[in-house]
C-alpha positions as a LaTeX table, in Angstrom:
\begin{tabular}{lrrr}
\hline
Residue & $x$ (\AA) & $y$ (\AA) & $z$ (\AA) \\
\hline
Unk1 & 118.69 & 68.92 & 59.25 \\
Unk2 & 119.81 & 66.34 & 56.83 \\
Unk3 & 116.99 & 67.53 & 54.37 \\
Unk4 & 117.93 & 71.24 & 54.52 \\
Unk5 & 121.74 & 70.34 & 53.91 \\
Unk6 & 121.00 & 68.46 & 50.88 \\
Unk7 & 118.17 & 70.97 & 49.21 \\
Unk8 & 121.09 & 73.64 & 50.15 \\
Unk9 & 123.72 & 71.91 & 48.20 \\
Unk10 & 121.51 & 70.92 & 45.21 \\
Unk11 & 120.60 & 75.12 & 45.14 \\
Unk12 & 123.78 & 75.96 & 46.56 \\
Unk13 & 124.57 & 78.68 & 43.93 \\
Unk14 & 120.95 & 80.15 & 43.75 \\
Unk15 & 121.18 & 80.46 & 47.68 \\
Unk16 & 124.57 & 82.47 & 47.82 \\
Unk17 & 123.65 & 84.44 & 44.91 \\
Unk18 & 120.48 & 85.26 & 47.09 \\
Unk19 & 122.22 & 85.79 & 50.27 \\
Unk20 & 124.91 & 87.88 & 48.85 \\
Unk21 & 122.84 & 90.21 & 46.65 \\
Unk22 & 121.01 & 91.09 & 50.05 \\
Unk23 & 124.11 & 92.15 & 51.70 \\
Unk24 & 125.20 & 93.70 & 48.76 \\
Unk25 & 122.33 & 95.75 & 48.42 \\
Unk26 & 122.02 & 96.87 & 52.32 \\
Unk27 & 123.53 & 99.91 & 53.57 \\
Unk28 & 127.45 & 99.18 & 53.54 \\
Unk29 & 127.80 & 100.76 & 57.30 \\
Unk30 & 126.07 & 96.88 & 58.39 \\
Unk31 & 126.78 & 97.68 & 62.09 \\
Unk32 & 124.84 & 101.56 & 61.73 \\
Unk33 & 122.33 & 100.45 & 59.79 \\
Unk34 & 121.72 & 96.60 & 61.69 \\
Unk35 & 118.42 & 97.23 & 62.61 \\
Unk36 & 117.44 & 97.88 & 59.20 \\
Unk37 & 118.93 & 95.21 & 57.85 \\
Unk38 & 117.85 & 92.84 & 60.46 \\
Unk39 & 114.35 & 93.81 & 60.28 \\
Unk40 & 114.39 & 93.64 & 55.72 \\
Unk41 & 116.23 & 90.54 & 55.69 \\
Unk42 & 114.05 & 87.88 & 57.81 \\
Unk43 & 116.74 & 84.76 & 57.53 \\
Unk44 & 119.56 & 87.39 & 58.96 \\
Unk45 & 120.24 & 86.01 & 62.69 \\
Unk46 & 122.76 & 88.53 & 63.85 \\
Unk47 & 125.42 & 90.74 & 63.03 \\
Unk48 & 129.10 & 91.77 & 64.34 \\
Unk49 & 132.49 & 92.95 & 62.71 \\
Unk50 & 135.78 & 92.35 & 63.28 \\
Unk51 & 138.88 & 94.32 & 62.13 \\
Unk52 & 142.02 & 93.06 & 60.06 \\
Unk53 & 143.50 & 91.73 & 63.29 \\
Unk54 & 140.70 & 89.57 & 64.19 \\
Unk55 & 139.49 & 90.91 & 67.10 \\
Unk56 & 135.69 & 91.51 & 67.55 \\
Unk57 & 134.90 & 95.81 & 67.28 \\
Unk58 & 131.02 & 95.50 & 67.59 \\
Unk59 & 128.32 & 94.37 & 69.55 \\
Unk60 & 126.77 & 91.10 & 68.33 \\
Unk61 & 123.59 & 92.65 & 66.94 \\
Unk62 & 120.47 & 90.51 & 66.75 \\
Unk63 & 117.19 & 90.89 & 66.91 \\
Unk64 & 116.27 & 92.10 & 70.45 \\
Unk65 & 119.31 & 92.41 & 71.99 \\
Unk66 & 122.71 & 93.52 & 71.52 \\
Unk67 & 125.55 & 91.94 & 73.44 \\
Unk68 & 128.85 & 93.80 & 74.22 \\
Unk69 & 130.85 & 91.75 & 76.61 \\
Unk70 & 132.53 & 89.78 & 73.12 \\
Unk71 & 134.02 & 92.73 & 72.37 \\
Unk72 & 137.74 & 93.20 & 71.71 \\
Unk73 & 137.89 & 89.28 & 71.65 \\
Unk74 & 140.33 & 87.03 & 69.42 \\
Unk75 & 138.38 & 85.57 & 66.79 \\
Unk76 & 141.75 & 84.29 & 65.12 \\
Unk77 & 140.44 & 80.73 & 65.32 \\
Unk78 & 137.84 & 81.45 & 63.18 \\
Unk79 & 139.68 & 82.72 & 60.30 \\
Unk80 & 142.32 & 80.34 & 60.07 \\
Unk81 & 140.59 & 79.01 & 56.29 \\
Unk82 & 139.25 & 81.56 & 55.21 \\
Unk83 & 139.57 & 82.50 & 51.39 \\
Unk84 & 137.15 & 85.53 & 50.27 \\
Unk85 & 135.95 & 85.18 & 46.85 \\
Unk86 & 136.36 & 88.36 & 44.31 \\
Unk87 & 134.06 & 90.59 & 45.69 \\
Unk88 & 135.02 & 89.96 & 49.15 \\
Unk89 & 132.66 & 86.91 & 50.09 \\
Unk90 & 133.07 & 83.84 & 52.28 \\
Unk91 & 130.20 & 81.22 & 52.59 \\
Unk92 & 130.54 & 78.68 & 55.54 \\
Unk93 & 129.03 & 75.15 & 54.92 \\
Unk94 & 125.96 & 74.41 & 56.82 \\
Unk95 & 125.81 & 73.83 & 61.28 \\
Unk96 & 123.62 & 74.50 & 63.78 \\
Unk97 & 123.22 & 77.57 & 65.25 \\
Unk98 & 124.15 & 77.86 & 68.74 \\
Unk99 & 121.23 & 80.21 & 69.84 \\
Unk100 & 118.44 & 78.78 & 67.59 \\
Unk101 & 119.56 & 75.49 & 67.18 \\
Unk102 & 118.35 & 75.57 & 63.46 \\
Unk103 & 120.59 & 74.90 & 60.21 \\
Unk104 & 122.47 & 77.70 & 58.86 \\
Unk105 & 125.01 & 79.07 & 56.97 \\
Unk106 & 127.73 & 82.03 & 58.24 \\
Unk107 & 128.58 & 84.93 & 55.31 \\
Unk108 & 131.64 & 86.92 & 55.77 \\
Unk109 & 132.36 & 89.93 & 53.72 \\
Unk110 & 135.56 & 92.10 & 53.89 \\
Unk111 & 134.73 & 95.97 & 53.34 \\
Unk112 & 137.70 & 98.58 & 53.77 \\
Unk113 & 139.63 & 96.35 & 56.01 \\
Unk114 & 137.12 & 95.33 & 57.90 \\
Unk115 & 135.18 & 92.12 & 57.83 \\
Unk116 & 131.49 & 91.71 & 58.49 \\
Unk117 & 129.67 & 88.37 & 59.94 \\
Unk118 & 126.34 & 87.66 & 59.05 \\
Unk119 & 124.42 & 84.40 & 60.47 \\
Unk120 & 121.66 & 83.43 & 57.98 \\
Unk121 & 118.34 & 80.80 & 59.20 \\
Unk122 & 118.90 & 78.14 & 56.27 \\
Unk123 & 115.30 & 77.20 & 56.25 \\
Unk124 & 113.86 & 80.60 & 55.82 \\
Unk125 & 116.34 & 81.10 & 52.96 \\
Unk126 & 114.91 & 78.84 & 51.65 \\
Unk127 & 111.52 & 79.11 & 52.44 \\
Unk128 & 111.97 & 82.60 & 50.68 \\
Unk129 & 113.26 & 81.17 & 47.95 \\
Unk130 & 109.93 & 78.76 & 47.55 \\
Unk131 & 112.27 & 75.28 & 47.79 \\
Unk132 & 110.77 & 74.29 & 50.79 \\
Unk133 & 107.14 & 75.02 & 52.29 \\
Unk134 & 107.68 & 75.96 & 55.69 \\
Unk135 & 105.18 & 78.14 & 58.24 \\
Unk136 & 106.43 & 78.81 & 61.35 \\
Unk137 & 103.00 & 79.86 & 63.22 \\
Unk138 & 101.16 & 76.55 & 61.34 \\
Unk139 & 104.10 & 74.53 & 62.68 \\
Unk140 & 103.70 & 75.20 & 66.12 \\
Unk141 & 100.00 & 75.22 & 65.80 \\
Unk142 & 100.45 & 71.51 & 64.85 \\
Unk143 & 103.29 & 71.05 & 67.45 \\
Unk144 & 100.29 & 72.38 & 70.06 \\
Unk145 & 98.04 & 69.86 & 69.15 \\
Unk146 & 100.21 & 67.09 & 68.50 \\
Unk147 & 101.94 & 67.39 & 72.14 \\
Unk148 & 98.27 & 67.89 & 73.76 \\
Unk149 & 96.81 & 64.58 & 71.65 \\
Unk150 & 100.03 & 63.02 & 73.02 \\
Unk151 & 99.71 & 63.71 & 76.13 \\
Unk152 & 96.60 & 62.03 & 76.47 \\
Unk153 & 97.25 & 59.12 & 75.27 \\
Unk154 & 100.37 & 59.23 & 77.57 \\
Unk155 & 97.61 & 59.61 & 80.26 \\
Unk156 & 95.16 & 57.19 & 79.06 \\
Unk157 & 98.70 & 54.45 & 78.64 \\
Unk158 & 99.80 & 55.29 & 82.64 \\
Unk159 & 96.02 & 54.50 & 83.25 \\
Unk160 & 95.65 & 50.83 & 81.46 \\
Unk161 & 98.69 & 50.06 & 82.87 \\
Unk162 & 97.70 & 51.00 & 86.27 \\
Unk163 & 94.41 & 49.22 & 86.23 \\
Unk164 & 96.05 & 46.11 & 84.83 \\
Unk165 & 98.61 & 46.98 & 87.59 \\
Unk166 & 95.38 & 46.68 & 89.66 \\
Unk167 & 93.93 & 44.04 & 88.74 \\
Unk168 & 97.25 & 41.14 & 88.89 \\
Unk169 & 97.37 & 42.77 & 92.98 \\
Unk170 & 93.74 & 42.05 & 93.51 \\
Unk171 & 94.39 & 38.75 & 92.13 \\
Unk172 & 96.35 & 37.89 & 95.28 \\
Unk173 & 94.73 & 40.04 & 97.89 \\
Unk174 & 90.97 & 40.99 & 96.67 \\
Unk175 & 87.73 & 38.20 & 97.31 \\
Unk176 & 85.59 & 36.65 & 94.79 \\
Unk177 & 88.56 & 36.31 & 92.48 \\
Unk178 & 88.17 & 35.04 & 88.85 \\
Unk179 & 91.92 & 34.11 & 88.58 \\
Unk180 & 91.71 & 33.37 & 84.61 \\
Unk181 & 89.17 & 36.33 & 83.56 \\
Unk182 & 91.11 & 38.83 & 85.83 \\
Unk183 & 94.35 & 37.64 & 84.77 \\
Unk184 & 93.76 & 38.05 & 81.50 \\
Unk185 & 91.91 & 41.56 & 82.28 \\
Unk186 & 95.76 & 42.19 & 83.29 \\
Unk187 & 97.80 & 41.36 & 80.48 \\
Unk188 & 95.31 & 42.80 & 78.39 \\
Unk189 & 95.23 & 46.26 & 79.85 \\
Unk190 & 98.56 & 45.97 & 80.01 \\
Unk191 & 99.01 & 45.45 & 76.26 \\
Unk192 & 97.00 & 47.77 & 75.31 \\
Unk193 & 98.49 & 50.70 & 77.35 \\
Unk194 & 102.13 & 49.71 & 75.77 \\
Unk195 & 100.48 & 50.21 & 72.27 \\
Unk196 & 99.27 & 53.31 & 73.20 \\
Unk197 & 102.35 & 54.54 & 74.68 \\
Unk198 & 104.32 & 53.60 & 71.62 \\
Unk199 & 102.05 & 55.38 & 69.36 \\
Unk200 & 102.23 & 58.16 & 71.56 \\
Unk201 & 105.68 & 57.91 & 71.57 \\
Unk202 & 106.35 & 58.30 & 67.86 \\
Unk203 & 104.12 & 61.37 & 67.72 \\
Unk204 & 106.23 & 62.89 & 70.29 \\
Unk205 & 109.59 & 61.96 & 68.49 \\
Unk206 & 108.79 & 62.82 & 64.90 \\
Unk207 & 106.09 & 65.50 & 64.94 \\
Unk208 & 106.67 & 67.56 & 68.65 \\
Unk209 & 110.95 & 67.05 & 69.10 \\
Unk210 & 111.56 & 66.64 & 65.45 \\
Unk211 & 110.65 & 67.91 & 62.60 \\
Unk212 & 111.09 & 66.50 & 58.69 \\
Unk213 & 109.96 & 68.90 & 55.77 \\
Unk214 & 109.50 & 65.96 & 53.59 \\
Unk215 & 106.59 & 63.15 & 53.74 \\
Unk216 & 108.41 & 59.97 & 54.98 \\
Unk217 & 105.41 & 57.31 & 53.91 \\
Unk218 & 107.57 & 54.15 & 55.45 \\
Unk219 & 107.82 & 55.68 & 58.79 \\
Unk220 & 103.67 & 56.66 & 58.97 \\
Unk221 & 103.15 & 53.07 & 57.83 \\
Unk222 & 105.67 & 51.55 & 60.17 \\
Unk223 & 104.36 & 53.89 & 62.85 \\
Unk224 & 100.73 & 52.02 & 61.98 \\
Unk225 & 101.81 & 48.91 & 61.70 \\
Unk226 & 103.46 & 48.76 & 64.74 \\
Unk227 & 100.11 & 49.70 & 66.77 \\
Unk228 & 98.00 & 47.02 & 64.91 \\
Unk229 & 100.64 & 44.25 & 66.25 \\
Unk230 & 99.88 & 45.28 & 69.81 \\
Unk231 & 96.22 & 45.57 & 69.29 \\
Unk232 & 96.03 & 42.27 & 67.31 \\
Unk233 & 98.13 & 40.42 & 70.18 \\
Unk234 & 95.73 & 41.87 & 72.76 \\
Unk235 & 92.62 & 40.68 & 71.04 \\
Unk236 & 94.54 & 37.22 & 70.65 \\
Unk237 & 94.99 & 37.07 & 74.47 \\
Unk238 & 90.97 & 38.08 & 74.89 \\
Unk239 & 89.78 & 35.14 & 72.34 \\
Unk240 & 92.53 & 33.02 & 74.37 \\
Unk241 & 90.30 & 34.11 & 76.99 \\
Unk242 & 86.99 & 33.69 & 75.59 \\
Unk243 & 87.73 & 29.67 & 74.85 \\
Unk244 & 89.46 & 29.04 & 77.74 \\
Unk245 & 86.32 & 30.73 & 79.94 \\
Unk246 & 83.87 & 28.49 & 77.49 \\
Unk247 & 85.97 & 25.35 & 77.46 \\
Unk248 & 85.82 & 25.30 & 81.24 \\
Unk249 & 81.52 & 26.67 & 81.73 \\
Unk250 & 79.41 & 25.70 & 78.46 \\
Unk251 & 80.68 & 23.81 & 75.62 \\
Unk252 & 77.21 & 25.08 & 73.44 \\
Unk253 & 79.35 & 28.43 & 73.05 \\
Unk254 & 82.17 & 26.95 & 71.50 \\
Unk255 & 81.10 & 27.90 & 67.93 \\
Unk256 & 81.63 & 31.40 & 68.88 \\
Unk257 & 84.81 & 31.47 & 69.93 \\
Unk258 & 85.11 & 29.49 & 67.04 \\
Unk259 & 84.58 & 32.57 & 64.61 \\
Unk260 & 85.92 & 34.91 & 67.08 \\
Unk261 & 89.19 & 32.90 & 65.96 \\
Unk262 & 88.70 & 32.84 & 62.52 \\
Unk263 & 88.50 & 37.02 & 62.68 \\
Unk264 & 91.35 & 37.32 & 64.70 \\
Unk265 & 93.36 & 34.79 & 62.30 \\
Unk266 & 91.82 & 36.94 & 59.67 \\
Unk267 & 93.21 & 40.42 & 60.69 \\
Unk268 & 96.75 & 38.57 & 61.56 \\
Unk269 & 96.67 & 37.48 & 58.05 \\
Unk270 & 95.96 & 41.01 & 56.68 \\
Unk271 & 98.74 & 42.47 & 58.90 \\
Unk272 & 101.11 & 40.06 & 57.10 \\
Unk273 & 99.77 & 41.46 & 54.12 \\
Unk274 & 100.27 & 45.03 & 55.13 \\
Unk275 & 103.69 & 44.26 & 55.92 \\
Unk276 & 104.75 & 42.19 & 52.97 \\
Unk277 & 103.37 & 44.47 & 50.01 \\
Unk278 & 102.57 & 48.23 & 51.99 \\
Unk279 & 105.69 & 48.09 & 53.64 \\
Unk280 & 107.77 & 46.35 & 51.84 \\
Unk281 & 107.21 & 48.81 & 48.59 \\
Unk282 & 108.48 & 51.12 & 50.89 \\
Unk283 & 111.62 & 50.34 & 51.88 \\
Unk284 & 112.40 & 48.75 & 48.46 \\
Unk285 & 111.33 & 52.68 & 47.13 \\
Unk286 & 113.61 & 53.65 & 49.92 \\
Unk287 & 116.58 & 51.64 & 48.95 \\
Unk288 & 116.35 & 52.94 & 45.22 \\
Unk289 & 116.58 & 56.50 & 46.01 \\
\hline
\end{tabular}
C-alpha cells in the first residue's frame, strides 16, 4: 500500500490526466452506457450517480452485479469538501477499497447537475501506465506455490516438534533410555522445527498475506539470516553432543569432535560476517534513502 501511495504521488498528475481523459472520452450517459465503460476501462471498480441534493439515483454498477437497495440514500457526508476543478473533476487521495481491499483513488465528475462516482484499482492504473510491473494471474500463481511450499514446511515443523515432543516423554516412561543422546535428540528436533516454522512463517507473511511490488533485499537477507542462527545453534547442541557422548565412551575420538568444533566455530564466524557487512550494507542503504 505504502509503495502504491508514494509512486501515485510522484505521477500524481500523469495518473489524473489518465483517469480523467478516460471518463472524458466515455459515453457521457456513464450510468446507460456502464457496462461499456466498465468492460474498456479495466482499473474502473464501479459506478453510481447522485443528483444536486446528494442523494444516490442509480444502482451501484460494477462488474457482475448491480446493487439497488443504496438508492435514494444521503450521501451528504461525502460531499462535505468537495471542490470540482474547471471541467468538473474531483480526485480523492488514495484508501482502500471496501470490496477489494486494494489501493485506490475515487473520481467525481459533475455533468448537467448531476454528479458521477467512479472507483478506480490504483495498481492497475498504474500497471497501465507501465510504473509498476504487476500480473495478476503470475501473482497468484506464485501465491499457489508459495502457500503449498509453506504449508509443508508448516507440516514438516508440527512433525520435528512432535518427535522431539516424543522423544523428552520416552525419556521418562520408555526402556533402554540413553538420557544424554535422546535428550539432545529433543532439543534438537525441537530447534530445528522452530527454524522451520519461522521460515515458513515469513513466506506466509510477505509473499501469501502481503504483497510488496518492490525488491526489499534487507528483509530476504534478514529472512536468511535468521534460519542459519537456528540451524547453527542446533548443530552446536549436536557437537555439544558428540563430545559429551565421546568424553564419557572413548577418548581416541576426541580429535573429531575436535574439528567438528572448529567447523561449527567456523560457520558461527561467517554468520557474524554475514551480519556485520551483508546486512549491515543494508540497513545503512536503508537509512540513506
Amino acid at each position: 500500500m505504502k509503495v502504491v501511495i508514494n509512486l501515485y504521488k510522484k505521477h500524481k498528475i500523469t495518473v489524473d490526466n489518465y483517469i480523467t481523459t478516460a471518463i472524458k472520452n466515455a459515453p457521457q450517459d456513464y450510468i446507460e452506457h456502464a457496462d461499456e465503460i466498465l468492460k474498456k476501462y479495466s482499473f474502473l471498480q464501479l459506478v453510481y450517480s447522485v443528483d444536486e441534493g446528494y442523494h444516490q439515483v442509480s444502482p451501484v454498477i460494477c462488474r457482475r452485479e448491480r446493487e439497488t437497495f443504496n438508492i435514494g440514500s444521503n450521501k451528504r457526508h461525502y460531499f462535505t469538501k468537495l471542490e470540482l476543478d474547471e471541467d468538473g473533476f474531483y480526485i480523492s487521495n488514495p484508501y482502500i477499497h471496501y470490496r477489494t481491499g486494494k489501493a485506490s483513488i475515487t473520481v467525481v465528475r459533475k455533468v448537467e447537475g448531476i454528479y458521477y462516482i467512479f472507483d478506480c484499482n490504483l495498481i492497475t492504473v498504474l500497471e497501465e501506465l507501465r510504473l509498476i510491473e504487476y500480473n495478476s494471474t503470475h501473482h497468484k500463481f506464485k501465491q499457489a506455490v508459495y502457500m503449498l511450499g509453506s504449508g509443508l514446511l508448516v507440516a514438516i515443523a508440527l512433525a520435528l516438534l512432535l518427535y522431539g515432543g516424543y522423544k523428552f516423554v520416552m525419556i521418562f516412561f520408555g526402556e533402554n533410555i540413553d538420557f544424554f543422546h535422546d535428550i539432545f535428540k529433543a532439543i534438537i528436533s525441537a530447534t530445528l522445527g522452530i527454524a522451520i516454522f519461522d521460515l515458513a512463517k515469513q513466506i506466509i507473511e510477505h509473499e501469501v498475506i502481503f504483497h510488496t511490488f518492490t525488491h526489499d533485499e534487507a528483509r530476504e537477507y534478514k529472512v536468511l539470516g535468521k534460519f542459519l542462527v537456528s540451524i547453527i545453534i542446533a548443530l552446536l547442541i549436536e557437537t555439544l553432543m558428540v563430545v559429551f557422548k565421546i568424553a564419557l565412551d572413548d577418548y581416541t575420538n576426541m580429535q573429531a569432535a575436535f574439528f567438528l568444533l572448529i567447523g561449527t566455530t567456523a560457520m558461527f564466524v561467517g554468520l557474524a560476517y554475514f551480519y556485520k557487512t551483508i546486512i549491515g550494507r543494508c540497513e545503512v542503504k536503508e537509512e540513506d534513502e
